[in-house]
Short mmCIF file of C-alpha atoms and ligand atoms in Angstrom, two decimals:
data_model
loop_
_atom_site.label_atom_id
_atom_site.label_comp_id
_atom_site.label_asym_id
_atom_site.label_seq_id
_atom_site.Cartn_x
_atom_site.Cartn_y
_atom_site.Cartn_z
CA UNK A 7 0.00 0.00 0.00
CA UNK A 8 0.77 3.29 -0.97
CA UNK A 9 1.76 6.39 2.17
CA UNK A 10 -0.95 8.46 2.24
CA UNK A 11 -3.05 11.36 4.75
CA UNK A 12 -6.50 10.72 5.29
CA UNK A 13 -8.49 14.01 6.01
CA UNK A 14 -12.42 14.63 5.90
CA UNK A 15 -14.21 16.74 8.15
CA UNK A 16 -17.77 16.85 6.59
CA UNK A 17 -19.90 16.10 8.65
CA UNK A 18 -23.13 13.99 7.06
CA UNK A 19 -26.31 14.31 7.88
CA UNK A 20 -28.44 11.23 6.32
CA UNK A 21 -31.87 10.58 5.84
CA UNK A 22 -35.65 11.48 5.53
CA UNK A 23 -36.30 14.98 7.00
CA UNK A 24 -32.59 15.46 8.04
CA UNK A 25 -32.89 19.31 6.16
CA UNK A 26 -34.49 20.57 9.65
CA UNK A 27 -31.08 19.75 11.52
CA UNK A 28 -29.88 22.98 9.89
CA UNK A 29 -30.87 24.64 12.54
CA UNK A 30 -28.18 23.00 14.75
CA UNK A 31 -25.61 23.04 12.57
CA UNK A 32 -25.73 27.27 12.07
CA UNK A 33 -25.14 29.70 14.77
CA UNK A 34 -28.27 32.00 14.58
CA UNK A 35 -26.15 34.92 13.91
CA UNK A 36 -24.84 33.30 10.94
CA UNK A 37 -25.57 35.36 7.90
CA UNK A 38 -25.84 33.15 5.05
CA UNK A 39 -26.42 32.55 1.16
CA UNK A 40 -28.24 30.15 -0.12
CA UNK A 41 -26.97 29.09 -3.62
CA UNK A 42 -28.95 26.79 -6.15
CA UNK A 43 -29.65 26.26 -9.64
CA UNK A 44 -32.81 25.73 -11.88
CA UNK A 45 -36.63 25.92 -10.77
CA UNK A 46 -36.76 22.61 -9.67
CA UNK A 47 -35.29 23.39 -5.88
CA UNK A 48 -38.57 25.49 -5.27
CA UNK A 49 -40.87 23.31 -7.06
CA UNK A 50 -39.91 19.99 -5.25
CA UNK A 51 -40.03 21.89 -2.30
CA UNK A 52 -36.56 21.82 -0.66
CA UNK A 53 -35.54 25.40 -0.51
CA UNK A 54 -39.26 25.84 1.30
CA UNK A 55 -37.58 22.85 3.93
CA UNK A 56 -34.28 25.16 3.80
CA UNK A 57 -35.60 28.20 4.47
CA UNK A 58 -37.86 26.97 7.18
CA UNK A 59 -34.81 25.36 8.89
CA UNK A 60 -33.01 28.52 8.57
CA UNK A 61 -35.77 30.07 10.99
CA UNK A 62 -35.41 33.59 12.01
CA UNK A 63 -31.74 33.73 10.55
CA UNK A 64 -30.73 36.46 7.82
CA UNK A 65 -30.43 35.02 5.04
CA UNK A 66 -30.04 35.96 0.73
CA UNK A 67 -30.67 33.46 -1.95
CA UNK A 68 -28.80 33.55 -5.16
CA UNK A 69 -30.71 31.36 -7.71
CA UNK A 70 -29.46 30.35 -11.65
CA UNK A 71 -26.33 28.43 -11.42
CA UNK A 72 -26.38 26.65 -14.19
CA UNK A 73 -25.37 22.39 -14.88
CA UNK A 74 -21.44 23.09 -15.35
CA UNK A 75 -21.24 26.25 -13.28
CA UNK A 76 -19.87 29.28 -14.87
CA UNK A 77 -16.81 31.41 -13.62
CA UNK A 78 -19.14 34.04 -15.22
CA UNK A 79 -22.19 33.31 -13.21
CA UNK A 80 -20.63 32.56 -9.53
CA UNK A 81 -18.38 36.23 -9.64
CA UNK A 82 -22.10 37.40 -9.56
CA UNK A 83 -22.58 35.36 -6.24
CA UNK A 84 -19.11 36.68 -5.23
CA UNK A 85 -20.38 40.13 -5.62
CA UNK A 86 -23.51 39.48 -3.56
CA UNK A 87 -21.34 38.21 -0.72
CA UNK A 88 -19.05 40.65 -0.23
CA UNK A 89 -22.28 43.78 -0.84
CA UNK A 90 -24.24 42.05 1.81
CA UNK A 91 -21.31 40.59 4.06
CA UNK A 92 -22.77 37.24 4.37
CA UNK A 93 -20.58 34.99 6.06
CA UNK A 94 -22.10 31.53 5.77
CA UNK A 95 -22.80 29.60 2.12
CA UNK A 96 -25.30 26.70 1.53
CA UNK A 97 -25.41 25.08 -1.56
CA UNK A 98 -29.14 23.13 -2.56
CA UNK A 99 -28.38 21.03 -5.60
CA UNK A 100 -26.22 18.75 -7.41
CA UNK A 101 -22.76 18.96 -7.98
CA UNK A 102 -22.91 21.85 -10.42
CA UNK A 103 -24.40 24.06 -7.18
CA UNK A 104 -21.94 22.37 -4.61
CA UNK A 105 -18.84 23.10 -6.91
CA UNK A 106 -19.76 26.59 -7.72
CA UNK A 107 -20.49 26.93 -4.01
CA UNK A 108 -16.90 26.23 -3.13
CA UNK A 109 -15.64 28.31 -5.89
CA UNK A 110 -17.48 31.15 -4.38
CA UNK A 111 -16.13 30.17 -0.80
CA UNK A 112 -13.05 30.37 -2.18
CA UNK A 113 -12.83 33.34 -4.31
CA UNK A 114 -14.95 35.96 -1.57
CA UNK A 115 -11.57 36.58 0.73
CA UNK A 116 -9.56 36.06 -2.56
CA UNK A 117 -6.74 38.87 -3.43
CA UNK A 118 -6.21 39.21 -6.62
CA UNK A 119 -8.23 37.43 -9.74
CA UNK A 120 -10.33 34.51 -8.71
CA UNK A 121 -9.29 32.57 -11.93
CA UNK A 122 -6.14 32.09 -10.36
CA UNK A 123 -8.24 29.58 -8.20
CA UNK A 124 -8.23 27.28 -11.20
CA UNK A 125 -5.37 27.94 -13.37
CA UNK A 126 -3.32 27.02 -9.75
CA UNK A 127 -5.44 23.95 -9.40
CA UNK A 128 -6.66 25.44 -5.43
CA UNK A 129 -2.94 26.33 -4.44
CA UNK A 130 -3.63 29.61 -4.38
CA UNK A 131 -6.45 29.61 -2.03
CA UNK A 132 -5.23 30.83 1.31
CA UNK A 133 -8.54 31.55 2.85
CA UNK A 134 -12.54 30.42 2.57
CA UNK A 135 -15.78 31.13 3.72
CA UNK A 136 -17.30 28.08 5.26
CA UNK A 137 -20.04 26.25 3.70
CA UNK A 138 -22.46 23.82 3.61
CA UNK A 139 -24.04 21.34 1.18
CA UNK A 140 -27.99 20.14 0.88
CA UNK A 141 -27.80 17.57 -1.57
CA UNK A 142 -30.72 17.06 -4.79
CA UNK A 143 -28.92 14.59 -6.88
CA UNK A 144 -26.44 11.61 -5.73
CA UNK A 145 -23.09 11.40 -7.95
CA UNK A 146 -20.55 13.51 -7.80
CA UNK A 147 -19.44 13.28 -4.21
CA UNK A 148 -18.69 16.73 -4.23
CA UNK A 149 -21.10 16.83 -0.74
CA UNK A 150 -18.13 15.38 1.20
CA UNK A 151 -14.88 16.36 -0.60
CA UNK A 152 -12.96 19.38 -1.55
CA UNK A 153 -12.94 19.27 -5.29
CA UNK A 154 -14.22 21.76 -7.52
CA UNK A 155 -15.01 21.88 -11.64
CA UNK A 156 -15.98 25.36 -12.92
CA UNK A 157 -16.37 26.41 -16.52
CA UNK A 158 -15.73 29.45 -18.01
CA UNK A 159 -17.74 30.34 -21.00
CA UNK A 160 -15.82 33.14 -22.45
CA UNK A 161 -13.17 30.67 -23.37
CA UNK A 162 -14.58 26.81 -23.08
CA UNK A 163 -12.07 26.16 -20.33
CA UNK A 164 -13.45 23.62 -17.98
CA UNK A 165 -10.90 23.31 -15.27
CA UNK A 166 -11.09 22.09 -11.60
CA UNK A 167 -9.30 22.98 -8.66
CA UNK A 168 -9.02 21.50 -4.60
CA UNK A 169 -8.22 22.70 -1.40
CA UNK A 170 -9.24 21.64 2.10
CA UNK A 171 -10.25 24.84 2.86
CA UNK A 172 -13.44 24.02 0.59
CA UNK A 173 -14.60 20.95 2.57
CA UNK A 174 -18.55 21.13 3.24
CA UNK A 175 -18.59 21.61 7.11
CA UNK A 176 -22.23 19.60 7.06
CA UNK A 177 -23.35 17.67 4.18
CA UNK A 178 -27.57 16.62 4.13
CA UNK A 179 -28.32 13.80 2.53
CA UNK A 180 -32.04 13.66 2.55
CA UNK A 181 -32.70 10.81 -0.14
CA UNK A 182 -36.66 12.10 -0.54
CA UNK A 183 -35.07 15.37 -2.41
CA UNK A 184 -34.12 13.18 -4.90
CA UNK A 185 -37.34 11.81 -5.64
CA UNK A 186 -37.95 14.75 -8.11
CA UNK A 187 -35.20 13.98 -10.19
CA UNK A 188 -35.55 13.44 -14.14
CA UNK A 189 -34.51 9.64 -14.54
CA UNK A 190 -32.41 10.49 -17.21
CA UNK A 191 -30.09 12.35 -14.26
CA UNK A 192 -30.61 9.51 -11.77
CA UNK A 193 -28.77 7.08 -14.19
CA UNK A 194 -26.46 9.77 -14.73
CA UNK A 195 -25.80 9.43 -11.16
CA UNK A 196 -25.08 5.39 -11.62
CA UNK A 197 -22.36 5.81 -13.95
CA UNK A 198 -20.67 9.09 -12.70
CA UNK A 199 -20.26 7.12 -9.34
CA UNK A 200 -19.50 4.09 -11.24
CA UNK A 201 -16.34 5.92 -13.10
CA UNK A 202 -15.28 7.78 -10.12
CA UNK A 203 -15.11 4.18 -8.19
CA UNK A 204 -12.98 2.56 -11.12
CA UNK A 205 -10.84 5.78 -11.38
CA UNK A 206 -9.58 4.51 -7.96
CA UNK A 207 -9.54 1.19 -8.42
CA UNK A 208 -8.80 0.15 -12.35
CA UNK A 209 -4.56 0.85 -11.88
CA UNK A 210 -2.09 -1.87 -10.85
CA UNK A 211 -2.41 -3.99 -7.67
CA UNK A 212 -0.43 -2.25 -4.37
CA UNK A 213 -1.88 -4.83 -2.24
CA UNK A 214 -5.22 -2.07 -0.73
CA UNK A 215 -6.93 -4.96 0.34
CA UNK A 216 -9.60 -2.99 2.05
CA UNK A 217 -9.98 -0.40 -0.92
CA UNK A 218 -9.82 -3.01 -3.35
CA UNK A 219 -12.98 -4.58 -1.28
CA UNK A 220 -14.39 -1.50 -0.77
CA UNK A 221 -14.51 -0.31 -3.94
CA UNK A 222 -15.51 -3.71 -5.20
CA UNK A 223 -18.78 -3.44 -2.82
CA UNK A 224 -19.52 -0.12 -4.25
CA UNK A 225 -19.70 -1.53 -8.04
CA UNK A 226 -21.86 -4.21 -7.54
CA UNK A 227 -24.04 -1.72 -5.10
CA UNK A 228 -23.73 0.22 -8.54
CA UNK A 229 -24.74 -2.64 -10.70
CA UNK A 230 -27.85 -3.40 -8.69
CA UNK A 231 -28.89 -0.42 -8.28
CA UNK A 232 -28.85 0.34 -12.16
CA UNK A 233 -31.56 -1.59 -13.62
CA UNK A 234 -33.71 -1.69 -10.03
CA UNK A 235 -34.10 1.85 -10.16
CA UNK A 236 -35.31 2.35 -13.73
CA UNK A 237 -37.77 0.02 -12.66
CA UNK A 238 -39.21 1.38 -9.34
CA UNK A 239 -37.78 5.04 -9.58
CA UNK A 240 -39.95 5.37 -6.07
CA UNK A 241 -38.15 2.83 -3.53
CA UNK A 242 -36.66 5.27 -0.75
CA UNK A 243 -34.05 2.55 0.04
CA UNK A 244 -32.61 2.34 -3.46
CA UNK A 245 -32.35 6.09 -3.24
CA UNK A 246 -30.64 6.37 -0.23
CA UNK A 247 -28.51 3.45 -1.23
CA UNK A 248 -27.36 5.30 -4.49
CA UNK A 249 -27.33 8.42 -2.73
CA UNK A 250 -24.04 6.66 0.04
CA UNK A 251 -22.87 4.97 -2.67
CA UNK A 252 -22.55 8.03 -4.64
CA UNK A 253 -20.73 10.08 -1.44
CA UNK A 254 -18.59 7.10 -0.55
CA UNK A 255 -17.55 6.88 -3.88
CA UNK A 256 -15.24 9.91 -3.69
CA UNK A 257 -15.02 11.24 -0.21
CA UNK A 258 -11.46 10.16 -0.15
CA UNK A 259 -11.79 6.53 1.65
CA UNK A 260 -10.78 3.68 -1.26
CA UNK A 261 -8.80 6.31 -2.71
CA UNK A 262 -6.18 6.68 0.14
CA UNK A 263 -2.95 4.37 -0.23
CA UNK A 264 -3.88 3.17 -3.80
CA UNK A 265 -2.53 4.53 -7.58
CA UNK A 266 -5.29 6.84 -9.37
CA UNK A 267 -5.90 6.84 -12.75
CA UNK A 268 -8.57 10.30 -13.83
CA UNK A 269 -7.48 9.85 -17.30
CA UNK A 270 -11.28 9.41 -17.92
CA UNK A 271 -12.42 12.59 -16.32
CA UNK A 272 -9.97 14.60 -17.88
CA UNK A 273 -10.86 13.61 -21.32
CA UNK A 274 -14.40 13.81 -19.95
CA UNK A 275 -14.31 17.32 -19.23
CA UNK A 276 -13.19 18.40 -22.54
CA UNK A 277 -15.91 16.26 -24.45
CA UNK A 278 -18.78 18.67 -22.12
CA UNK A 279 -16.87 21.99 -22.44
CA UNK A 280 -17.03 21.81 -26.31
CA UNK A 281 -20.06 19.67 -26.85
CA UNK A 282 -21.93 20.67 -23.47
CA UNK A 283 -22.98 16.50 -23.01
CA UNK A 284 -24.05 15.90 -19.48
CA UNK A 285 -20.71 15.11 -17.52
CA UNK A 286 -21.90 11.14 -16.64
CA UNK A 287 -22.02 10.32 -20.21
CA UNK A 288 -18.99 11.62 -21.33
CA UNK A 289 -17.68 9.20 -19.13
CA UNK A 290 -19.82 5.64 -20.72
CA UNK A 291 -18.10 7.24 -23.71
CA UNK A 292 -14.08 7.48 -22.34
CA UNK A 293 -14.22 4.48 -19.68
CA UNK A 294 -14.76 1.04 -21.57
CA UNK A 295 -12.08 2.53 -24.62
CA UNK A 296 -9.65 3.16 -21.78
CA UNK A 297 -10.05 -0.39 -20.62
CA UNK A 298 -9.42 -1.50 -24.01
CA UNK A 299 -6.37 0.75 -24.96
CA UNK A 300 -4.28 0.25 -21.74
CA UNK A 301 -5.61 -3.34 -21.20
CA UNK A 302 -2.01 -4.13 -20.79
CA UNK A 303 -1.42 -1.85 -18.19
CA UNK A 304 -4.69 -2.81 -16.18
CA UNK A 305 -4.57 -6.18 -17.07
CA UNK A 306 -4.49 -7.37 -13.47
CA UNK A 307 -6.68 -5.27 -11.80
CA UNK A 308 -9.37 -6.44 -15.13
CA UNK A 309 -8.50 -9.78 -13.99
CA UNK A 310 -9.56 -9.39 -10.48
CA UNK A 311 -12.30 -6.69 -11.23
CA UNK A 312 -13.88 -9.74 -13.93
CA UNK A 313 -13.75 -11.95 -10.93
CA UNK A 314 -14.61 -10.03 -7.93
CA UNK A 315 -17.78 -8.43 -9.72
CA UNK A 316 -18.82 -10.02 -12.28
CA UNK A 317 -18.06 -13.46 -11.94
CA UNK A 318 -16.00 -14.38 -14.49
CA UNK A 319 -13.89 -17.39 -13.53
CA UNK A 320 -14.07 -18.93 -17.02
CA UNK A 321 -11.53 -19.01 -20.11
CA UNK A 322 -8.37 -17.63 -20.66
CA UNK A 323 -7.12 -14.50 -19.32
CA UNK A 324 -7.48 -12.35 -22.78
CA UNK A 325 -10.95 -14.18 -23.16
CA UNK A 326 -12.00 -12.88 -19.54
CA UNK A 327 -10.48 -9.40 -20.07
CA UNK A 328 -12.45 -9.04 -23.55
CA UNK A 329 -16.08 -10.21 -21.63
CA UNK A 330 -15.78 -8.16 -18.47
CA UNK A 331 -15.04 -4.80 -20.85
CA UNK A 332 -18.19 -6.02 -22.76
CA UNK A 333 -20.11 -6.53 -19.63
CA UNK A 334 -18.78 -2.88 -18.61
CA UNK A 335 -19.91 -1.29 -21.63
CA UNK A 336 -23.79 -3.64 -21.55
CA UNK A 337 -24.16 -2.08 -18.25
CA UNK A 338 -23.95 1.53 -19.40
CA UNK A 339 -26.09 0.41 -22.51
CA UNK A 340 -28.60 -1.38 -20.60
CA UNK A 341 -28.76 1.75 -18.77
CA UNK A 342 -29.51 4.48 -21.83
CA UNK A 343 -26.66 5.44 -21.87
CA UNK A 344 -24.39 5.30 -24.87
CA UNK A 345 -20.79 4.45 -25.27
CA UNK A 346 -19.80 5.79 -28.74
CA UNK A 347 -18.86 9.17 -29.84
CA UNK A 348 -20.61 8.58 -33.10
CA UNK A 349 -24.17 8.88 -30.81
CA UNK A 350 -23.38 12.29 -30.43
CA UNK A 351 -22.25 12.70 -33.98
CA UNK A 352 -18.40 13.69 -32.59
CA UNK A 353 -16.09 12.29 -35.61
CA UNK A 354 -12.69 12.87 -36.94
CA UNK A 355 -12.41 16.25 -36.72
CA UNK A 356 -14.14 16.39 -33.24
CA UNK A 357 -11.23 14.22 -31.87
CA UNK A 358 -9.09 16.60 -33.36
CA UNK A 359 -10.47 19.50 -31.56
CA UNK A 360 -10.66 17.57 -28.54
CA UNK A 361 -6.68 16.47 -28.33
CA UNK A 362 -6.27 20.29 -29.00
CA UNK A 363 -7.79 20.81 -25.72
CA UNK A 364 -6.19 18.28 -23.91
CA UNK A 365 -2.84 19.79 -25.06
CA UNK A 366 -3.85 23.42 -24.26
CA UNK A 367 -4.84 22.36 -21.08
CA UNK A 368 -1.62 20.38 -20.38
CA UNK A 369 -3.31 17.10 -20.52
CA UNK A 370 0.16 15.55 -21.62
CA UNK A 371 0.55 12.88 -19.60
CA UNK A 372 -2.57 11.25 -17.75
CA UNK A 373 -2.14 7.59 -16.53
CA UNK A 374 -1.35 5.80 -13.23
CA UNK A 375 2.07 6.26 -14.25
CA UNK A 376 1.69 9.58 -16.70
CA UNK A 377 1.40 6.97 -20.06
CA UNK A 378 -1.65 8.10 -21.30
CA UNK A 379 -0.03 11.13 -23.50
CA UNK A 380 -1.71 12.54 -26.63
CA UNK A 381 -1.20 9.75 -28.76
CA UNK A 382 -2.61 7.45 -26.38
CA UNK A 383 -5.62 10.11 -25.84
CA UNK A 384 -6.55 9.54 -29.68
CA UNK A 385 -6.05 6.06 -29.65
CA UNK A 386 -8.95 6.24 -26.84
CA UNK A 387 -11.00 8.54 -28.36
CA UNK A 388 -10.52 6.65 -32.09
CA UNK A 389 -11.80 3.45 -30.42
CA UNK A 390 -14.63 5.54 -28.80
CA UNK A 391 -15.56 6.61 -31.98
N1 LIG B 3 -16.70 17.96 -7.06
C1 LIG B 3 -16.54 16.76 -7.54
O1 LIG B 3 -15.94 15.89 -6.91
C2 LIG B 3 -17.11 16.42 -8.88
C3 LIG B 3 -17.04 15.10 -9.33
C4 LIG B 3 -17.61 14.79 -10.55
C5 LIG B 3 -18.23 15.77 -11.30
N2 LIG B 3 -18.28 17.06 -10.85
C6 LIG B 3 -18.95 18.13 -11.62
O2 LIG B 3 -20.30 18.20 -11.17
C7 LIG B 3 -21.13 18.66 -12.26
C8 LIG B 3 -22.27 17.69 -12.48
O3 LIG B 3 -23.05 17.60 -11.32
P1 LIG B 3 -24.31 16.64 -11.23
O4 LIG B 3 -24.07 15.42 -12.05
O5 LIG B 3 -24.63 16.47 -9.79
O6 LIG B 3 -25.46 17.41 -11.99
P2 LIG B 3 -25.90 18.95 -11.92
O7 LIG B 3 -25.68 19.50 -10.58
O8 LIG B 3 -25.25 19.64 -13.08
O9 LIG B 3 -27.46 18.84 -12.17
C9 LIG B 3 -27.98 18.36 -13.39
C10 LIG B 3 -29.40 18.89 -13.59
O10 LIG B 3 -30.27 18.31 -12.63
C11 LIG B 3 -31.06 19.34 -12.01
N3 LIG B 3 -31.41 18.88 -10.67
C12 LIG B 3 -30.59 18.74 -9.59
N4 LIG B 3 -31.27 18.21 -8.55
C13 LIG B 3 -32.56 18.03 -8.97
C14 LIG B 3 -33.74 17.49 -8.36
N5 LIG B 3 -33.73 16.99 -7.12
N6 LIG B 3 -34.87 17.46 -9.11
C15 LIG B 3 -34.90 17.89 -10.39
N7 LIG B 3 -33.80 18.39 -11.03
C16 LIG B 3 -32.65 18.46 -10.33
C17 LIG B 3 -30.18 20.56 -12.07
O11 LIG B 3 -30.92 21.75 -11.99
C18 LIG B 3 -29.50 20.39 -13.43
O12 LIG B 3 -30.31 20.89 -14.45
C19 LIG B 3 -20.23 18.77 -13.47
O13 LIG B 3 -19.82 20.11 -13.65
C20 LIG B 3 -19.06 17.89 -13.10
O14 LIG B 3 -17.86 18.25 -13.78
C21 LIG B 3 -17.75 17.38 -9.65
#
């Protein structure tokens, strides 16, 4: 096993009617802004729970973040903080609201300009504004860690940054506010969890034997989930199961000790910030032609992950490799979700553009072990095609 620092100081609140624990979690002078995105947070109701927690407190509301947040959007937020010298933020939403929410955090006390914050990946965050996350859609984990992916429109960057400063102090995980979700997000949800799990887990053996079982439990929870779901979008205990799977998935836990491998994520995030395709299923695109372009490189944790999940005692080891990367890619299909850049009509010269980005953005040398440069980028992104 790998040295490592474990750290994570959110504390989460779980469960039906949790929101009303606000209360005790906020000081009653606290002076805070409530951040969220579209209409649906007032029409399901949860910013009504929210504000009725908040009681007597002061409090602002800054509405319109948008899925990908903008750098363009959240200075507005930034603004409204320092005008009204609010000193506490709560984000209500997914991980588009709990990102930008820590971006804000972060760039309030900031000296100098905030897109610094990115462009210095979170080193040059010194100071934050606490904060606290509500949570309306299980997958990114962003509820109980310190990343952060903003966007900035005026030049298609999508970049993220960390810093523990931006640790939620409370997370709620109240798995009824996800009852209002669009399916279509809810699967999205699956697989972004799914692909954050494997980018921890799909390296090279160090001998994690708990995060290797760990993160083995959280796929198959994954793989269960899936199909149940879609088929009884109402069960409160497959929400809250997705909704801990989700958070578990990338608080930190079966990533501590073992090798990491974002390559996915990274080419992810350049697919959305030119083609603006939800985040999840840039990732059923990326994932299964990783596994089959650094099969080599993986080839023992493919071995173990065929086994361990899926089963797959039978044949030779090439023959096990090729059926566990087709049962990887059937269970993203099975889902809705496709696999192929040709579903969203990206060819040729969309690669192209894409390894342009990559390049721009420094994307030189992903990988466990920094392999995956721009040649290997195309070869994933031809065999995605
Ligand atoms: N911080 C991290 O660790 C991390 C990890 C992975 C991805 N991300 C980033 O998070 C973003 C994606 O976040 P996401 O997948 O949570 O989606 P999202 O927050 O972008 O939300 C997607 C859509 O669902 C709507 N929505 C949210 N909750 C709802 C509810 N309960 N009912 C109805 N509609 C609802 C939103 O308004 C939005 O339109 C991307 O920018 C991605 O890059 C962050």
């Amino acid at each position: 096993m790998q040295n490592f620092e474990f750290y994570n100081p959110t504390r989460v609140l779980f469960g039906k009617g949790m929101i009303a624990k606000l209360d005790e979690q906020l000081s009653p002078e606290t002076r805070v802004l409530i951040l969220y995105g579209g209409a649906s947070a007032e029409r399901s109701g949860t910013l009504g729970e929210v504000r009725a927690a908040l009681g007597s407190r002061t409090f602002k509301e800054f509405g319109g973040i948008e899925a990908n947040p903008t750098y363009e959007t959240l200075m507005k937020a930034v603004a409204m903080v320092r005008e009204e010298k609010l000193d506490f933020l709560l984000a209500v939403g997914g991980g588009s609201v709990m990102d930008g929410t820590k971006f804000v955090a972060a760039a309030v006390p900031f000296e100098g300009e905030p897109w610094d914050i990115l462009t210095s990946k979170g080193e040059a965050v010194k100071k934050a504004l606490p904060l606290g996350t509500v949570v309306t859609l299980p997958a990114t984990g962003s509820e109980m860690n310190c990343l952060s992916v903003i966007s900035r429109q005026s030049t298609g960057d999508k970049l993220l940054f960390s810093n523990p400063l931006v640790y939620p102090r409370f997370s709620v995980l109240d798995p009824m506010r996800t009852m209002s979700l669009p399916m279509k997000q809810v699967i999205n949800g699956v697989v972004d969890s799914f692909v954050h799990v494997m980018e921890q887990y799909m390296t090279h053996p160090v001998d994690g034997m708990a995060q290797d079982r760990f993160s083995e439990g959280l796929l198959s929870s994954l793989i269960e989930i899936g199909p149940r779901i879609m088929a009884t979008p109402d069960d409160y205990d497959l929400r809250s199961n997705l909704m801990w799977v989700a958070t578990l998935a990338l608080n930190g836990l079966i990533g501590a000790g073992v090798p990491h491998d974002w390559t996915t994520h990274m080419i992810g995030h350049e697919i959305t910030a030119k083609y603006h395709i939800d985040h999840a299923r840039t990732l059923a695109v990326v994932f299964p032609a990783l596994l089959k372009v650094c099969r080599e490189a993986k080839r023992a944790k493919l071995l173990q992950y065929a086994e361990r999940v899926w089963g797959l005692k039978d044949g030779t080891e090439d023959e096990r490799i090729d059926a566990v990367i087709r049962k990887t890619e059937g269970f993203f299909e099975n889902l809705g979700v496709p696999t192929r850049l040709s579903a969203y009509e990206i060819g040729a010269d969309g690669i192209n553009d894409l390894l342009g980005q990559l390049k721009d953005h420094d994307m030189t040398h992903l990988g466990e072990h920094g392999e995956v440069t721009l040649d290997v980028s195309r070869k994933i992104l031809e065999t995605a095609a």
